[in-house]
Amino acid sequence: MDMKFKTTKEYKKLKKEFIIMNFVFVSIYFAILIISGLCIVFIIWSLNVGDIIGISGCLMLFVVLLPFVIMDHISEVKEFKVTVFKKQLLPLENIVGKLGEGKILRSGDDKIE
């Protein structure tokens, strides 16, 4: 494992949540794509003005909601990357802080000065 987490369990839990969220977002993307395609096909098949107006309203609703779904997905990915990055830097901060205080002892040395 290339991440510097306290436990492997902690990393696996974070990764599992990230995978589940990505699956949900991909499902939403495909649902919007399929429904939009079906709406376009239905518009072509139907010649009633009322149906065309209703389906056009649904398409506009999808177009309005899609950017919010995409922004939420992007923020979720950024949050995951920031969390992983912070977990990687935490051990480095502990090591650097202890080196400055002279608390890390090497084998065979009594004290670092």
PDB file of C-alpha atoms in Angstrom, residues 14-111:
ATOM      1  CA  LEU A  14     -12.272   5.571   2.653  1.00  0.00           C
ATOM      2  CA  LYS A  15     -11.628   3.873  -0.691  1.00  0.00           C
ATOM      3  CA  LYS A  16     -14.868   1.848  -0.426  1.00  0.00           C
ATOM      4  CA  GLU A  17     -16.922   5.003   0.176  1.00  0.00           C
ATOM      5  CA  PHE A  18     -15.196   6.693  -2.763  1.00  0.00           C
ATOM      6  CA  ILE A  19     -15.934   3.755  -5.093  1.00  0.00           C
ATOM      7  CA  ILE A  20     -19.588   3.652  -4.006  1.00  0.00           C
ATOM      8  CA  MET A  21     -19.998   7.395  -4.603  1.00  0.00           C
ATOM      9  CA  ASN A  22     -18.405   7.105  -8.055  1.00  0.00           C
ATOM     10  CA  PHE A  23     -20.770   4.230  -8.892  1.00  0.00           C
ATOM     11  CA  VAL A  24     -23.743   6.368  -7.849  1.00  0.00           C
ATOM     12  CA  PHE A  25     -22.584   9.316  -9.959  1.00  0.00           C
ATOM     13  CA  VAL A  26     -21.908   7.124 -13.004  1.00  0.00           C
ATOM     14  CA  SER A  27     -25.380   5.610 -12.612  1.00  0.00           C
ATOM     15  CA  ILE A  28     -26.888   9.106 -12.518  1.00  0.00           C
ATOM     16  CA  TYR A  29     -24.931  10.114 -15.633  1.00  0.00           C
ATOM     17  CA  PHE A  30     -26.125   7.057 -17.564  1.00  0.00           C
ATOM     18  CA  ALA A  31     -29.710   7.505 -16.374  1.00  0.00           C
ATOM     19  CA  ILE A  32     -29.707  11.110 -17.592  1.00  0.00           C
ATOM     20  CA  LEU A  33     -28.183  10.056 -20.911  1.00  0.00           C
ATOM     21  CA  ILE A  34     -30.699   7.245 -21.460  1.00  0.00           C
ATOM     22  CA  ILE A  35     -33.714   9.304 -20.404  1.00  0.00           C
ATOM     23  CA  SER A  36     -32.630  12.208 -22.610  1.00  0.00           C
ATOM     24  CA  GLY A  37     -32.267   9.856 -25.569  1.00  0.00           C
ATOM     25  CA  LEU A  38     -35.681   8.328 -24.914  1.00  0.00           C
ATOM     26  CA  CYS A  39     -37.237  11.781 -24.655  1.00  0.00           C
ATOM     27  CA  ILE A  40     -35.780  12.788 -28.012  1.00  0.00           C
ATOM     28  CA  VAL A  41     -37.047   9.585 -29.628  1.00  0.00           C
ATOM     29  CA  PHE A  42     -40.475  10.119 -28.080  1.00  0.00           C
ATOM     30  CA  ILE A  43     -40.571  13.707 -29.346  1.00  0.00           C
ATOM     31  CA  ILE A  44     -39.885  12.469 -32.850  1.00  0.00           C
ATOM     32  CA  TRP A  45     -42.603   9.799 -32.607  1.00  0.00           C
ATOM     33  CA  SER A  46     -45.254  12.038 -31.118  1.00  0.00           C
ATOM     34  CA  LEU A  47     -46.739  14.876 -33.041  1.00  0.00           C
ATOM     35  CA  ASN A  48     -48.953  16.267 -30.276  1.00  0.00           C
ATOM     36  CA  VAL A  49     -47.940  19.735 -29.153  1.00  0.00           C
ATOM     37  CA  GLY A  50     -48.735  18.959 -25.502  1.00  0.00           C
ATOM     38  CA  ASP A  51     -46.430  15.938 -25.443  1.00  0.00           C
ATOM     39  CA  ILE A  52     -43.640  17.874 -27.092  1.00  0.00           C
ATOM     40  CA  ILE A  53     -43.954  20.678 -24.520  1.00  0.00           C
ATOM     41  CA  GLY A  54     -43.960  18.206 -21.613  1.00  0.00           C
ATOM     42  CA  ILE A  55     -40.948  16.281 -22.845  1.00  0.00           C
ATOM     43  CA  SER A  56     -39.107  19.506 -23.656  1.00  0.00           C
ATOM     44  CA  GLY A  57     -39.712  20.550 -20.047  1.00  0.00           C
ATOM     45  CA  CYS A  58     -38.220  17.262 -18.824  1.00  0.00           C
ATOM     46  CA  LEU A  59     -35.180  17.747 -21.042  1.00  0.00           C
ATOM     47  CA  MET A  60     -34.694  21.286 -19.752  1.00  0.00           C
ATOM     48  CA  LEU A  61     -34.938  19.977 -16.180  1.00  0.00           C
ATOM     49  CA  PHE A  62     -32.183  17.446 -16.904  1.00  0.00           C
ATOM     50  CA  VAL A  63     -30.027  20.134 -18.504  1.00  0.00           C
ATOM     51  CA  VAL A  64     -30.473  22.328 -15.422  1.00  0.00           C
ATOM     52  CA  LEU A  65     -29.763  19.510 -12.934  1.00  0.00           C
ATOM     53  CA  LEU A  66     -26.798  17.945 -14.745  1.00  0.00           C
ATOM     54  CA  PRO A  67     -24.268  20.719 -13.881  1.00  0.00           C
ATOM     55  CA  PHE A  68     -25.126  20.376 -10.178  1.00  0.00           C
ATOM     56  CA  VAL A  69     -24.576  16.623 -10.310  1.00  0.00           C
ATOM     57  CA  ILE A  70     -21.249  17.135 -12.076  1.00  0.00           C
ATOM     58  CA  MET A  71     -20.119  19.800  -9.574  1.00  0.00           C
ATOM     59  CA  ASP A  72     -21.039  17.534  -6.654  1.00  0.00           C
ATOM     60  CA  HIS A  73     -19.079  14.686  -8.216  1.00  0.00           C
ATOM     61  CA  ILE A  74     -16.025  16.893  -8.756  1.00  0.00           C
ATOM     62  CA  SER A  75     -16.135  18.117  -5.147  1.00  0.00           C
ATOM     63  CA  GLU A  76     -16.402  14.505  -3.933  1.00  0.00           C
ATOM     64  CA  VAL A  77     -13.302  13.530  -5.924  1.00  0.00           C
ATOM     65  CA  LYS A  78     -11.392  16.581  -4.636  1.00  0.00           C
ATOM     66  CA  GLU A  79     -12.392  15.812  -1.053  1.00  0.00           C
ATOM     67  CA  PHE A  80     -11.095  12.247  -1.431  1.00  0.00           C
ATOM     68  CA  LYS A  81      -7.795  13.445  -2.885  1.00  0.00           C
ATOM     69  CA  VAL A  82      -7.350  16.047  -0.129  1.00  0.00           C
ATOM     70  CA  THR A  83      -8.085  13.458   2.558  1.00  0.00           C
ATOM     71  CA  VAL A  84      -5.555  11.042   1.062  1.00  0.00           C
ATOM     72  CA  PHE A  85      -2.980  13.832   0.718  1.00  0.00           C
ATOM     73  CA  LYS A  86      -3.443  14.914   4.352  1.00  0.00           C
ATOM     74  CA  LYS A  87      -3.060  11.318   5.507  1.00  0.00           C
ATOM     75  CA  GLN A  88       0.181  11.066   3.541  1.00  0.00           C
ATOM     76  CA  LEU A  89       1.588  14.267   5.064  1.00  0.00           C
ATOM     77  CA  LEU A  90       0.609  13.500   8.660  1.00  0.00           C
ATOM     78  CA  PRO A  91       3.474  11.035   9.304  1.00  0.00           C
ATOM     79  CA  LEU A  92       5.948  13.487   7.736  1.00  0.00           C
ATOM     80  CA  GLU A  93       4.801  16.271  10.067  1.00  0.00           C
ATOM     81  CA  ASN A  94       5.204  13.974  13.057  1.00  0.00           C
ATOM     82  CA  ILE A  95       8.714  12.969  11.992  1.00  0.00           C
ATOM     83  CA  VAL A  96       9.829  16.537  11.240  1.00  0.00           C
ATOM     84  CA  GLY A  97       8.365  17.824  14.502  1.00  0.00           C
ATOM     85  CA  LYS A  98      10.094  15.140  16.551  1.00  0.00           C
ATOM     86  CA  LEU A  99      13.409  15.673  14.781  1.00  0.00           C
ATOM     87  CA  GLY A 100      13.335  19.358  15.685  1.00  0.00           C
ATOM     88  CA  GLU A 101      12.700  18.502  19.323  1.00  0.00           C
ATOM     89  CA  GLY A 102      15.377  15.795  19.402  1.00  0.00           C
ATOM     90  CA  LYS A 103      12.940  13.063  20.404  1.00  0.00           C
ATOM     91  CA  ILE A 104      13.708  10.453  17.735  1.00  0.00           C
ATOM     92  CA  LEU A 105      16.432   8.111  18.875  1.00  0.00           C
ATOM     93  CA  ARG A 106      18.531   6.050  16.517  1.00  0.00           C
ATOM     94  CA  SER A 107      19.710   2.607  17.446  1.00  0.00           C
ATOM     95  CA  GLY A 108      22.973   2.901  19.324  1.00  0.00           C
ATOM     96  CA  ASP A 109      22.574   6.634  20.031  1.00  0.00           C
ATOM     97  CA  ASP A 110      21.555   7.998  23.389  1.00  0.00           C
ATOM     98  CA  LYS A 111      20.254  11.305  22.172  1.00  0.00           C
TER      99      LYS A 111
END
